[in-house]
Short mmCIF file of C-alpha atoms in Angstrom, two decimals:
data_model
loop_
_atom_site.label_atom_id
_atom_site.label_comp_id
_atom_site.label_asym_id
_atom_site.label_seq_id
_atom_site.Cartn_x
_atom_site.Cartn_y
_atom_site.Cartn_z
CA MET A 167 64.63 91.96 104.24
CA THR A 168 66.57 94.69 102.43
CA THR A 169 69.81 93.45 100.92
CA VAL A 170 72.73 94.64 103.03
CA ARG A 171 75.03 97.04 101.19
CA THR A 172 78.11 98.33 103.00
CA ARG A 173 81.03 100.42 101.83
CA PHE A 174 84.60 101.29 102.69
CA ALA A 175 85.37 104.81 101.55
CA PRO A 176 88.96 105.88 102.32
CA SER A 177 90.52 109.16 101.27
CA PRO A 178 93.77 108.55 99.33
CA THR A 179 95.83 111.07 101.26
CA GLY A 180 98.19 108.49 102.78
CA TYR A 181 98.61 104.78 103.41
CA LEU A 182 95.89 102.41 104.59
CA HIS A 183 96.34 102.52 108.36
CA LEU A 184 95.20 99.98 110.94
CA GLY A 185 92.07 101.91 111.86
CA GLY A 186 91.01 102.05 108.21
CA ALA A 187 91.78 98.36 107.74
CA ARG A 188 89.61 97.47 110.75
CA THR A 189 86.77 99.61 109.39
CA ALA A 190 87.07 97.86 106.03
CA LEU A 191 87.12 94.46 107.74
CA PHE A 192 83.96 95.15 109.76
CA ALA A 193 82.07 96.55 106.75
CA TRP A 194 83.22 93.59 104.62
CA ALA A 195 82.30 91.02 107.27
CA TYR A 196 78.86 92.53 107.82
CA ALA A 197 78.10 92.28 104.10
CA ARG A 198 79.42 88.71 104.01
CA ARG A 199 77.38 87.74 107.09
CA PHE A 200 74.11 88.65 105.39
CA GLY A 201 74.98 87.73 101.82
CA GLY A 202 75.13 91.41 100.91
CA THR A 203 77.35 93.64 98.81
CA PHE A 204 80.61 95.28 99.87
CA ILE A 205 81.59 98.39 97.90
CA LEU A 206 84.99 100.08 97.67
CA ARG A 207 84.84 103.83 97.07
CA ILE A 208 87.84 106.14 96.82
CA GLU A 209 87.01 109.63 98.12
CA ASP A 210 89.60 111.56 96.13
CA THR A 211 88.12 115.07 95.96
CA ASP A 212 90.97 116.53 98.06
CA LEU A 213 93.10 117.25 94.99
CA GLU A 214 95.95 118.81 96.97
CA ARG A 215 96.50 115.75 99.18
CA SER A 216 95.20 112.80 97.12
CA THR A 217 97.86 110.92 95.18
CA PRO A 218 97.91 107.92 92.83
CA GLU A 219 100.49 106.34 95.15
CA ALA A 220 98.06 106.56 98.08
CA VAL A 221 95.28 105.03 95.96
CA GLN A 222 97.61 102.14 95.10
CA ALA A 223 98.59 101.74 98.76
CA ILE A 224 94.90 101.36 99.67
CA LEU A 225 94.31 98.81 96.90
CA ASP A 226 97.49 96.91 97.88
CA GLY A 227 96.45 96.81 101.53
CA MET A 228 92.96 95.55 100.71
CA HIS A 229 94.41 92.91 98.37
CA TRP A 230 96.96 91.71 100.95
CA LEU A 231 94.23 91.36 103.58
CA GLY A 232 91.95 89.57 101.12
CA LEU A 233 89.09 92.03 101.61
CA ASP A 234 87.56 91.59 98.19
CA HIS A 235 84.99 94.15 97.06
CA ASP A 236 81.88 93.29 95.04
CA GLU A 237 81.51 96.70 93.39
CA GLY A 238 84.05 99.42 92.63
CA PRO A 239 86.45 100.87 93.18
CA PHE A 240 84.42 103.99 92.46
CA TYR A 241 86.27 107.32 92.32
CA GLN A 242 84.51 110.52 93.33
CA MET A 243 86.47 112.58 90.82
CA GLN A 244 84.83 110.51 88.09
CA ARG A 245 81.35 111.37 89.42
CA MET A 246 81.53 115.17 89.20
CA ASP A 247 78.73 115.41 86.61
CA ARG A 248 76.42 113.50 88.94
CA TYR A 249 77.20 115.80 91.89
CA ARG A 250 76.58 118.92 89.80
CA GLU A 251 73.29 117.45 88.60
CA VAL A 252 72.11 116.96 92.19
CA ILE A 253 73.26 120.44 93.23
CA ALA A 254 71.28 121.92 90.33
CA GLN A 255 68.19 120.01 91.49
CA MET A 256 68.62 121.27 95.05
CA LEU A 257 69.00 124.86 93.87
CA GLU A 258 65.81 124.46 91.86
CA GLN A 259 63.93 122.89 94.76
CA GLY A 260 65.11 125.53 97.22
CA THR A 261 67.03 123.14 99.51
CA ALA A 262 70.29 124.86 98.51
CA TYR A 263 71.18 128.44 97.62
CA TYR A 264 73.97 130.64 96.30
CA CYS A 265 75.99 132.47 98.92
CA TYR A 266 78.13 135.44 97.88
CA SER A 267 79.72 136.13 101.27
CA SER A 268 83.50 136.26 100.96
CA PRO A 269 85.68 134.09 103.21
CA GLU A 270 86.70 137.27 105.03
CA GLU A 271 83.06 138.23 105.64
CA VAL A 272 82.25 134.75 106.93
CA GLU A 273 85.21 134.87 109.30
CA ALA A 274 84.06 138.29 110.55
CA MET A 275 80.60 136.83 111.25
CA ARG A 276 82.19 134.08 113.28
CA GLU A 277 84.38 136.50 115.21
CA ARG A 278 81.32 138.54 116.19
CA MET A 279 79.60 135.40 117.45
CA ARG A 280 82.66 134.30 119.42
CA ALA A 281 82.82 137.73 121.02
CA ALA A 282 79.16 137.41 121.98
CA GLY A 283 79.78 133.98 123.48
CA ASP A 284 77.84 132.17 120.75
CA LYS A 285 78.92 129.22 118.62
CA PRO A 286 80.67 130.62 115.52
CA ARG A 287 78.72 129.97 112.34
CA TYR A 288 77.51 131.44 109.08
CA ASP A 289 74.72 133.93 109.86
CA GLY A 290 72.47 133.20 106.88
CA THR A 291 72.98 136.54 105.07
CA TRP A 292 72.24 134.96 101.69
CA ARG A 293 69.74 132.37 102.92
CA PRO A 294 66.46 132.95 101.12
CA GLU A 295 63.38 133.19 103.35
CA PRO A 296 59.81 134.28 102.63
CA GLY A 297 59.62 138.08 102.64
CA LYS A 298 63.39 138.51 103.00
CA THR A 299 65.25 140.87 100.69
CA LEU A 300 68.69 139.58 99.80
CA PRO A 301 71.70 141.89 99.35
CA ALA A 302 72.77 142.98 95.90
CA VAL A 303 74.96 140.40 94.18
CA PRO A 304 78.60 141.59 94.29
CA ALA A 305 80.23 142.06 90.91
CA ASP A 306 82.97 139.62 89.89
CA ARG A 307 82.45 137.31 92.86
CA LYS A 308 81.71 133.65 92.33
CA PRO A 309 79.35 132.20 94.91
CA VAL A 310 79.52 129.02 96.91
CA VAL A 311 76.45 126.81 97.17
CA ARG A 312 75.13 126.24 100.67
CA PHE A 313 72.72 123.60 101.92
CA LYS A 314 69.65 125.08 103.56
CA ASN A 315 69.89 123.27 106.88
CA PRO A 316 66.72 123.08 108.99
CA ILE A 317 66.69 125.78 111.68
CA ASP A 318 64.45 124.08 114.25
CA GLY A 319 64.30 120.60 115.71
CA ASP A 320 66.90 117.95 116.20
CA VAL A 321 68.75 115.33 114.20
CA SER A 322 68.63 111.98 115.97
CA TRP A 323 69.80 108.54 115.02
CA ASP A 324 70.25 105.20 116.76
CA ASP A 325 73.96 104.59 116.31
CA ALA A 326 74.69 100.86 116.07
CA VAL A 327 77.74 101.31 118.33
CA LYS A 328 77.17 104.39 120.45
CA GLY A 329 73.40 104.26 120.95
CA THR A 330 71.04 107.19 120.36
CA ILE A 331 72.76 110.44 119.38
CA THR A 332 70.82 113.70 119.14
CA ILE A 333 72.13 117.01 117.77
CA SER A 334 70.15 120.25 117.65
CA ASN A 335 69.82 121.78 114.20
CA ARG A 336 70.73 125.09 115.79
CA GLU A 337 74.21 123.66 116.38
CA MET A 338 74.79 123.50 112.61
CA ASP A 339 75.07 126.26 110.05
CA ASP A 340 74.33 126.06 106.34
CA LEU A 341 77.06 123.79 105.00
CA VAL A 342 78.94 124.74 101.84
CA ILE A 343 78.23 121.93 99.35
CA ALA A 344 79.96 123.46 96.31
CA ARG A 345 83.01 125.73 96.17
CA PRO A 346 83.24 128.88 94.01
CA ASP A 347 84.76 126.83 91.18
CA GLY A 348 81.78 124.46 91.29
CA THR A 349 83.55 121.47 92.82
CA PRO A 350 81.42 119.73 95.46
CA THR A 351 82.57 119.29 99.05
CA TYR A 352 83.23 116.11 101.00
CA ASN A 353 80.05 115.83 103.07
CA PHE A 354 77.86 116.41 100.04
CA CYS A 355 79.67 113.86 97.85
CA VAL A 356 79.40 111.23 100.58
CA VAL A 357 75.64 111.68 100.80
CA VAL A 358 75.09 111.45 97.04
CA ASP A 359 77.34 108.39 96.85
CA ASP A 360 75.58 106.60 99.72
CA TRP A 361 72.20 107.50 98.17
CA ASP A 362 73.10 106.39 94.64
CA MET A 363 74.82 103.22 95.84
CA GLN A 364 71.88 102.36 98.12
CA ILE A 365 74.12 101.91 101.16
CA THR A 366 72.17 100.31 104.01
CA HIS A 367 74.86 100.36 106.72
CA VAL A 368 77.56 103.00 107.18
CA ILE A 369 80.28 101.53 109.41
CA ARG A 370 83.07 104.04 109.97
CA GLY A 371 85.34 105.65 112.54
CA ASP A 372 83.90 107.89 115.23
CA ASP A 373 85.84 110.84 113.84
CA HIS A 374 82.84 111.06 111.46
CA VAL A 375 80.20 111.46 114.18
CA ASN A 376 80.11 115.24 113.71
CA ASN A 377 79.56 114.79 109.96
CA THR A 378 76.60 112.48 110.42
CA PRO A 379 73.85 114.99 111.35
CA ARG A 380 74.81 117.18 108.38
CA GLN A 381 74.74 114.17 106.07
CA ILE A 382 71.40 112.99 107.47
CA ASN A 383 69.81 116.39 106.80
CA ILE A 384 71.11 116.49 103.23
CA LEU A 385 69.94 112.93 102.60
CA LYS A 386 66.48 113.77 103.96
CA ALA A 387 66.35 116.82 101.68
CA LEU A 388 67.09 114.54 98.74
CA GLY A 389 64.31 112.15 99.77
CA GLY A 390 66.75 109.31 100.42
CA THR A 391 66.39 106.45 102.89
CA LEU A 392 68.66 106.76 105.90
CA PRO A 393 71.21 103.97 106.38
CA VAL A 394 72.09 102.48 109.74
CA TYR A 395 75.10 104.35 111.11
CA GLY A 396 77.71 102.70 113.33
CA HIS A 397 80.72 104.70 114.50
CA LEU A 398 83.72 102.72 115.70
CA PRO A 399 85.87 104.04 118.55
CA MET A 400 89.46 104.78 117.60
CA ILE A 401 92.41 102.46 118.12
CA LEU A 402 94.85 103.68 120.77
CA GLY A 403 98.52 102.83 121.14
CA SER A 404 99.77 100.65 123.98
CA ASP A 405 100.38 103.86 125.98
CA GLY A 406 96.73 104.89 125.69
CA GLU A 407 97.49 107.69 123.23
CA LYS A 408 96.13 107.99 119.70
CA LEU A 409 97.86 105.47 117.43
CA SER A 410 100.72 107.11 115.56
CA LYS A 411 104.07 106.37 113.95
CA ARG A 412 105.80 106.34 117.31
CA HIS A 413 103.92 103.12 118.12
CA GLY A 414 105.69 101.35 115.28
CA ALA A 415 104.29 100.39 111.92
CA VAL A 416 100.84 101.85 111.36
CA SER A 417 100.60 101.36 107.59
CA VAL A 418 99.03 98.01 106.79
CA MET A 419 101.66 97.36 104.12
CA ASP A 420 104.44 97.69 106.70
CA TYR A 421 103.25 94.44 108.24
CA PRO A 422 103.93 91.97 105.41
CA ALA A 423 107.39 93.55 105.18
CA GLN A 424 107.87 92.78 108.88
CA GLY A 425 106.78 89.20 108.45
CA TYR A 426 103.15 89.14 109.52
CA LEU A 427 100.59 86.90 107.83
CA PRO A 428 97.38 88.50 106.52
CA GLU A 429 95.15 85.98 108.30
CA ALA A 430 96.87 86.86 111.60
CA MET A 431 96.36 90.57 111.01
CA LEU A 432 92.68 90.03 110.17
CA ASN A 433 92.16 87.87 113.26
CA TYR A 434 93.91 90.46 115.43
CA LEU A 435 92.01 93.44 113.95
CA ALA A 436 88.71 91.61 114.38
CA ARG A 437 89.27 91.52 118.15
CA LEU A 438 90.00 95.26 118.37
CA GLY A 439 86.62 96.44 119.54
CA TRP A 440 84.56 93.29 118.90
CA SER A 441 84.28 89.96 120.68
CA HIS A 442 82.60 86.58 120.45
CA GLY A 443 82.72 85.16 123.95
CA ASP A 444 86.30 84.26 124.83
CA ASP A 445 87.29 83.26 121.29
CA GLU A 446 90.71 84.66 120.40
CA ILE A 447 91.68 82.58 117.36
CA PHE A 448 89.17 82.04 114.56
CA THR A 449 88.96 81.84 110.79
CA MET A 450 87.45 84.57 108.63
CA GLU A 451 84.62 82.16 107.80
CA GLN A 452 83.83 81.91 111.50
CA PHE A 453 84.19 85.66 111.96
CA CYS A 454 81.77 86.43 109.13
CA SER A 455 79.23 83.95 110.52
CA TRP A 456 79.48 85.52 113.99
CA PHE A 457 79.94 89.21 113.24
CA ASP A 458 77.22 91.62 114.23
CA LEU A 459 77.06 95.24 115.30
CA ASP A 460 75.65 94.41 118.75
CA HIS A 461 79.00 93.20 120.09
CA LEU A 462 81.06 96.21 119.07
CA THR A 463 82.45 98.00 122.11
CA LYS A 464 81.86 101.67 122.80
CA SER A 465 85.30 102.26 124.28
CA PRO A 466 88.54 102.68 122.30
CA ALA A 467 90.52 99.54 121.50
CA GLN A 468 94.19 99.33 122.41
CA PHE A 469 96.80 98.11 119.96
CA ASN A 470 99.15 95.57 121.56
CA PRO A 471 102.16 94.51 119.43
CA GLU A 472 102.86 91.55 121.74
CA LYS A 473 99.34 90.23 121.27
CA LEU A 474 99.67 90.60 117.49
CA GLY A 475 102.94 88.64 117.69
CA TRP A 476 101.21 85.89 119.66
CA VAL A 477 98.42 85.64 117.08
CA ASN A 478 100.95 85.64 114.24
CA ASN A 479 102.92 82.87 115.96
CA HIS A 480 99.77 80.75 116.06
CA TYR A 481 99.22 81.16 112.34
CA ILE A 482 102.87 80.52 111.50
CA LYS A 483 102.73 77.26 113.46
CA HIS A 484 99.65 76.18 111.52
CA THR A 485 100.79 77.35 108.08
CA ASP A 486 101.96 74.96 105.38
CA ASN A 487 105.76 74.81 105.37
CA GLU A 488 106.02 75.25 101.60
CA ARG A 489 104.10 78.52 101.87
CA LEU A 490 106.39 79.63 104.69
CA ALA A 491 109.37 78.84 102.47
CA VAL A 492 108.01 81.06 99.70
CA LEU A 493 107.67 83.93 102.21
CA ALA A 494 110.97 83.39 104.03
CA ARG A 495 113.27 82.79 101.06
CA PRO A 496 113.37 86.40 99.77
CA VAL A 497 114.16 87.62 103.29
CA MET A 498 117.00 85.11 103.57
CA GLU A 499 118.35 85.91 100.11
CA LYS A 500 118.76 89.54 101.16
CA ASP A 501 120.78 88.25 104.12
CA GLY A 502 123.10 86.27 101.85
CA ALA A 503 121.63 82.79 102.28
CA GLN A 504 123.35 80.03 100.29
CA PHE A 505 120.76 77.47 99.22
CA ASP A 506 123.03 75.24 97.11
CA ALA A 507 123.76 71.89 98.77
CA ALA A 508 121.71 73.01 101.78
CA PRO A 509 118.73 71.22 103.35
CA PRO A 510 115.23 71.84 101.92
CA LEU A 511 113.98 75.14 103.31
CA ALA A 512 110.49 73.83 104.12
CA GLN A 513 112.02 71.14 106.38
CA VAL A 514 114.15 73.68 108.20
CA LEU A 515 111.21 76.03 108.74
CA ALA A 516 109.13 73.16 110.11
CA LEU A 517 111.82 72.72 112.75
CA MET A 518 112.06 76.43 113.61
CA LYS A 519 108.54 77.82 113.29
CA ASP A 520 107.15 77.05 116.74
CA ARG A 521 109.41 79.56 118.44
CA THR A 522 109.12 82.57 116.10
CA ASN A 523 106.52 85.35 115.97
CA THR A 524 107.17 86.65 112.44
CA ILE A 525 108.37 85.37 109.09
CA ASN A 526 111.40 87.61 109.49
CA GLU A 527 112.30 85.99 112.81
CA LEU A 528 111.76 82.60 111.23
CA ALA A 529 114.00 83.47 108.27
CA ASP A 530 116.70 84.72 110.63
CA ALA A 531 116.51 81.53 112.73
CA ALA A 532 116.76 79.37 109.59
CA MET A 533 119.91 81.16 108.40
CA LEU A 534 122.11 78.88 110.53
CA PHE A 535 121.62 76.22 107.82
CA TYR A 536 122.34 78.54 104.90
CA ARG A 537 125.60 80.31 105.69
CA GLU A 538 129.10 79.26 106.63
CA PRO A 539 129.43 79.12 110.40
CA LYS A 540 131.69 81.72 111.98
CA PRO A 541 132.02 80.68 115.62
CA ASP A 542 133.03 83.33 118.11
CA ALA A 543 136.68 82.77 119.09
CA ALA A 544 136.03 83.31 122.78
CA LEU A 545 133.17 80.79 122.78
CA LEU A 546 135.33 78.27 120.91
CA ALA A 547 138.12 78.65 123.46
CA GLN A 548 135.57 78.06 126.22
CA HIS A 549 133.88 74.97 124.74
CA LEU A 550 136.46 73.35 122.40
CA THR A 551 138.75 72.06 125.18
CA ASP A 552 141.46 69.44 125.07
CA ALA A 553 139.18 67.21 127.14
CA VAL A 554 136.44 67.21 124.49
CA ARG A 555 138.60 67.21 121.34
CA PRO A 556 139.13 63.38 121.28
CA ALA A 557 135.36 62.89 121.56
CA LEU A 558 134.78 65.25 118.63
CA LEU A 559 137.31 63.37 116.53
CA GLN A 560 135.63 60.06 117.42
CA PHE A 561 132.23 61.52 116.55
CA ALA A 562 133.53 62.84 113.21
CA GLU A 563 134.93 59.39 112.39
CA GLY A 564 131.59 57.77 113.23
CA CYS A 565 129.76 60.29 111.01
CA LYS A 566 131.51 58.85 107.95
CA THR A 567 129.65 55.55 108.13
CA VAL A 568 126.58 56.05 110.32
CA GLU A 569 123.18 55.96 108.68
CA TRP A 570 122.28 59.62 108.31
CA ASN A 571 119.09 60.09 110.26
CA LYS A 572 118.12 61.54 113.62
CA GLU A 573 117.93 58.21 115.44
CA SER A 574 121.33 56.93 114.26
CA ILE A 575 123.06 60.23 115.02
CA ALA A 576 121.48 60.29 118.48
CA ALA A 577 122.79 56.76 119.09
CA LEU A 578 126.28 57.77 117.90
CA LEU A 579 126.27 60.74 120.26
CA LYS A 580 125.40 58.50 123.24
CA GLU A 581 128.13 56.05 122.24
CA VAL A 582 130.78 58.80 122.08
CA LEU A 583 129.62 60.33 125.37
CA ALA A 584 129.88 56.99 127.15
CA ALA A 585 133.30 56.20 125.67
CA ASN A 586 134.70 59.57 126.77
CA GLN A 587 132.78 59.87 130.04
CA LEU A 588 131.24 63.19 129.04
CA LYS A 589 127.81 64.75 129.53
CA MET A 590 125.71 65.86 126.56
CA PRO A 591 126.33 69.63 126.92
CA GLN A 592 130.11 69.09 126.88
CA LEU A 593 129.86 67.54 123.42
CA ALA A 594 126.75 69.28 122.05
CA MET A 595 127.99 72.84 122.67
CA PRO A 596 131.19 72.61 120.62
CA LEU A 597 129.34 70.56 117.99
CA ARG A 598 126.78 73.33 117.62
CA LEU A 599 129.49 76.00 117.44
CA LEU A 600 131.54 74.14 114.82
CA THR A 601 128.63 73.16 112.59
CA THR A 602 126.30 76.19 112.91
CA GLY A 603 128.32 78.95 114.59
CA GLN A 604 125.71 79.21 117.34
CA LEU A 605 125.26 77.87 120.85
CA GLN A 606 121.46 77.99 120.82
CA THR A 607 119.82 75.68 118.28
CA PRO A 608 117.12 73.00 118.25
CA ALA A 609 118.14 69.47 119.29
CA VAL A 610 121.67 68.82 118.04
CA ASP A 611 120.82 65.46 116.44
CA VAL A 612 118.04 67.11 114.40
CA VAL A 613 120.29 70.02 113.39
CA LEU A 614 123.08 67.69 112.27
CA THR A 615 120.64 65.53 110.30
CA LEU A 616 119.36 68.53 108.38
CA THR A 617 122.81 70.06 107.89
CA GLY A 618 123.88 66.95 106.01
CA ARG A 619 126.78 64.50 106.33
CA ASP A 620 129.14 66.27 103.90
CA ALA A 621 128.71 69.72 105.46
CA VAL A 622 129.10 68.35 109.02
CA LEU A 623 132.28 66.41 108.14
CA ALA A 624 133.77 69.39 106.27
CA ARG A 625 133.11 71.79 109.14
CA LEU A 626 134.49 69.41 111.79
CA ALA A 627 137.59 68.65 109.69
CA LYS A 628 138.24 72.37 109.24
CA ALA A 629 138.21 72.97 113.01
CA LEU A 630 139.84 69.78 114.26
#
């Protein structure tokens, strides 16, 4: 069996978006499944739009997701000599030719065809044919190089996602493969790269379907072996429209900033257009062992932020608390958290993590232990009544000597409630307000235990 070689080949004209990340994941997983090679290639020939910042954003996104490449990154701008070498060979072999038609002349050709109801295309003025006399070469005009596309027949391939696709060669004109300044064009560079890098499977978005027949014809002209092509349907927003900024964060690197874990994002992306029975939660090891191209769906996937939050919540709940602390602490520091004489952050996060969908939510929930409580005056007036004040004073007195653990504090609370003929909410609500500033917290005995004896006594003394 031929060794599987896949590639992810983004253009650095912006951030790594979710669709690109999913493409990278599927190409990576396919290589991992079959013990193959995953290649990272940066297609940076669009000099006007490609930026070093965008290249770094792609590398950062791949690193955060843990999609490690075996070869590369290769940069097309560093392969210009190779492209020119192949173009020279094609000119010599007659599979490419110089075209001196100006852009204005080409546009006029297309206008004539539109007017005649035909598909607009280059009319082959400079295409050499047996017995054909070419026009005189215009002075002071640099030519483009065009690929001599077959005129008859069809291009057909068995797409791993979409099934058999057939395009008539008459639908395609002779593609420009080198500009007047000699720089090669996108579709040509892709073919040479895939040929040189011996790519066996091209897994990419279905916005490339129209490029595929052109690339197949060029690759055939070069004598290359055709890879398996698989074109993934796009990811739509929750409203069924093409995913865009209005759907929220669409750059992969927006997600760690919002508190998502990379393993959750990978798990979620894996289920956008692929399935393994009813499995929703799985490790990347499982995914790589299961992944194949047969179970990719032909219809667009729909991005659902709530589902991503649910997946992220699962991973937060099952993540080591010390790792959560490393992630949450910087978020809390920006919010003014005071860690001196406060409970260990990992213990607090263990208490809070079941009910939060992101690290940011978790950090915000944990803040009640790391800032001075500022109870709302209206809530205090409602819950700190004359009827409950004696019970609070009795509880504070008991806190001075009670063994400081959850069980002992729970017993003290029951004792105070019984002595003052109160129900738990009557005592727990003002206790929460005075010690945390909030009415909604986990179990009050657990919160008080973590807050610490000194802090609890100081906050009760200040209010009572």
